[in-house]
Amino acid sequence: MFAGKEDFKKQYKAEFMETIARPFEECTKREKYEVLAKMICSRAAKLHTETKLGYDKRRAKRVYYFSMEFLLGRLLDNYLINLGVEDTVREGLADLGENLDELLSMEPDPGLGNGGLGRLAACFLDSMAFLGIAGFGMGARYRFGLFKQKIRDNQQEEEPDPWLSNGYPWEIRRSDCAAEVHFGGSVNRRYENGKIYFDHVGYQTVMAIPYDVPIVGYGGKNVNMLRLWQAEPAEEKINLDAFCRGQYSEAFRERDEIEAITAILYPDDSTLAGRELRLKQEYFLVAAGIASIIKNYKFTYGADNWAKFPEKVAIHTNDTHPALCVPELIRVLLDQEHLEWDEAWEITVKTMSFTNHTVMPEALERWPIDLMQRLLPRVYMIIEEIDRRYRENFDHSQPDCQRKLQSTAILWDGQVHMANLSIIGSHSVNGVAAIHTEILEHDVFKDFYQDMPQRFNNKTNGISHRRFLLEANPELGRQISMAIGNSWLFDTYQLKNLLRYKEDPDFLKTLRKIKYENKCRLAWYIERENGISINPDSIFDVQVKRIHAYKRQLLNIFKVMYLYNKIKKDPDAEIPPCTFIFSGKAAQSYDFAKEVIRLINTVADVVNNDASIGGKLKVVFLENFSVSLGQLIYPAADISEQISTAGKEASGTGNMKFMFNGAVTLGTMDGANVEIHELVGKDNIFIFGLSSEQVEDYYRKNNYHSSQLCEEDPELKEITDQLINGFFKDNGEEFWSIHDALIRYNDEYFVLKDFRDYLRAWQETVQAWQETERWTRISLTNIALAGHFSSDRTISQYAEEIWHV
Ligand code: 26V
């Protein structure tokens, strides 16, 4: 790419006159970033053309990964690393008097996702590109990403995130690949030559314009594409009459309505409000994506070669959000390509696969039938037919058949059950961690599992170690490579060779030094952002993720309240200096989660400003969590808090990001924690709390009584009382809703029940931390065994066992 730093400098400087017609010296830092990014993007796009030629030549099977969310994070540093030119560019820039890190920080972090599901999709793209799989992302180009979180008066406030306002250098608009999407209208049946045809008429046409973002694989050999679709009017829709009457909003109404489809990411990952716009978004992505797949397929394999389709195309749906791929593909095969139902159905099921990411019933998608019918009349007809055939083949003689039909049918109670549609319409259904898949098989989807066990499988999540270790923690990356060579970058299992250094005091010391420096880096950030001064020698105890009742940030802050109360009573209590770090967003309408944020910040105010505790405890809530903020936080953590109620967290991926960076897990037997525990063994992780079986047992038998438990435990009682007894009076309202959830509504997530065991495990963790050598060995063991949680491993399994590529 660059023959050396001189060559880079020459090309880079020439680029300025090309793109902004001003010399390097006269440009702002943002412009310097933009020119550099644009330059790397166009090189990457060229490499993509070569990659694609290779795929075409090989007639490689294509994988299309449909997701309503892709949380890419910043790309420039990642791509410089993947292309192997980071040092060249850094040195070249230094010669020009510029600092690469400063330019990197100019890049917007596109928040096109809510959390784990969206980031997983981005890690998968990275791994597919690295592994040379012809994998393409299909997503939406939201004009506003997930809201910007501001903390004011201890509370979350939401502000829009217009991430595109300065342009985005990584995208290439492809008007030539536009697709049409049809909404509304009605369907006419027509009988011709002994065949029934369905004509969709009177619809509104929306244009889908793709913006392609190159996905550069590590090593720079493969460059794939993420295709982000934007909604636009078919023709410039302006009502001139209204305009002339001065009624401007009316004049632009239809255009605005269409553009609204990709205006904002749906920011609630806890409940489906059943909003029409969200359904429009889902179908928009699906219809545009399927159209482009079909076009590409016909171009390569001809217009009547459909039987081969599942051999050459795999379509994967990231949760049920793109579940309409099933009826949409059938619709195209029937109405456009004139296949018979049986053939279209077989092709579709063989092509489609589906991942479930949650067992929380309120997050399982269901759409009102009347809405679906009005918005997507033809697609709905097909769903109805799938449901009819499913019921026709259903064995009505089996025991319990009515209940079973109710739990598996697509149409029930006036709603379309999207998970059931996905399962019936796919050849593979997977969960994202072993325990999660077990729960799907034996609980959530047990009736399906009974009938078609072969359809179910597990694919434990993974993360991009190149972003979350090599890029986020370059010094650790360097030391690992110096110790064991750099093969771990493409084969993460090689990290286990680090175990050889377990008894090497120098290496352990180096690890401590790296951690210390990362903690200093985060401490500076905290000082700058929150004005709180942090002791880098304190324990960094970190919980960063979306705020949800089941993730139990509440349990964590109760621990802080407990410690505070303890020090207040006994100033000599033996507690090492601790910094409790929280970060994460709550959905706008999730009142409970927002109260938890307010509680954390209120406790922080009290604790941080109480001189009498001698700075032993500090509590920090970092606003506006994002991929890039995560990259700063994970490398600095000592303790990784993974404390969800057992059975509720499908996998978690933050747990893996911490692990790669040598943080030690304090967690429940939930999600992928179970597999971390299995790998590192009980001496290298701190486990507490009810098991998922115990949790289920309490629900079933209804024999947990939180208020009684609270009465019996004076220290716990003190904490719950502090929520409402004026303890925080100077800091605003009492926390009645939290108190109610715990006491009146019987603590659905077992915060009080797990509290004592959590404290016990935390104390053991802190004890281990104080034994410096032992702790560093635990940390090293975690890094050494993290290799299993690379998304390269996950994607290899998807490729082999689901997509057959
Ligand atoms: C849910 C919903 C439901 C209403 C419609 C909009 C919407 C958007 C996002 C979501 C989130 C789906 C669930 C999710 O993010 N699950 C997380 O997936 C991670 C990757 O597999 C996994 O590690 C986490 O445990 C799981 O909570």
mmCIF file of C-alpha atoms in Angstrom, residues 707 709-722 739:
data_model
loop_
_atom_site.group_PDB
_atom_site.id
_atom_site.type_symbol
_atom_site.label_atom_id
_atom_site.label_comp_id
_atom_site.label_asym_id
_atom_site.label_seq_id
_atom_site.Cartn_x
_atom_site.Cartn_y
_atom_site.Cartn_z
ATOM 1 C CA SER A 707 -39.499 -8.461 52.322
ATOM 2 C CA LEU A 709 -35.407 -11.708 53.780
ATOM 3 C CA CYS A 710 -34.824 -7.998 54.125
ATOM 4 C CA GLU A 711 -36.286 -7.898 57.629
ATOM 5 C CA GLU A 712 -33.912 -10.649 58.700
ATOM 6 C CA ASP A 713 -30.777 -8.865 57.511
ATOM 7 C CA PRO A 714 -30.168 -5.546 59.299
ATOM 8 C CA GLU A 715 -27.474 -4.307 56.919
ATOM 9 C CA LEU A 716 -29.603 -5.038 53.909
ATOM 10 C CA LYS A 717 -32.573 -3.434 55.639
ATOM 11 C CA GLU A 718 -30.494 -0.339 56.245
ATOM 12 C CA ILE A 719 -29.675 -0.070 52.541
ATOM 13 C CA THR A 720 -33.243 -0.506 51.348
ATOM 14 C CA ASP A 721 -34.383 1.996 53.975
ATOM 15 C CA GLN A 722 -31.841 4.496 52.733
ATOM 16 C CA HIS A 739 -37.907 0.191 46.819
#
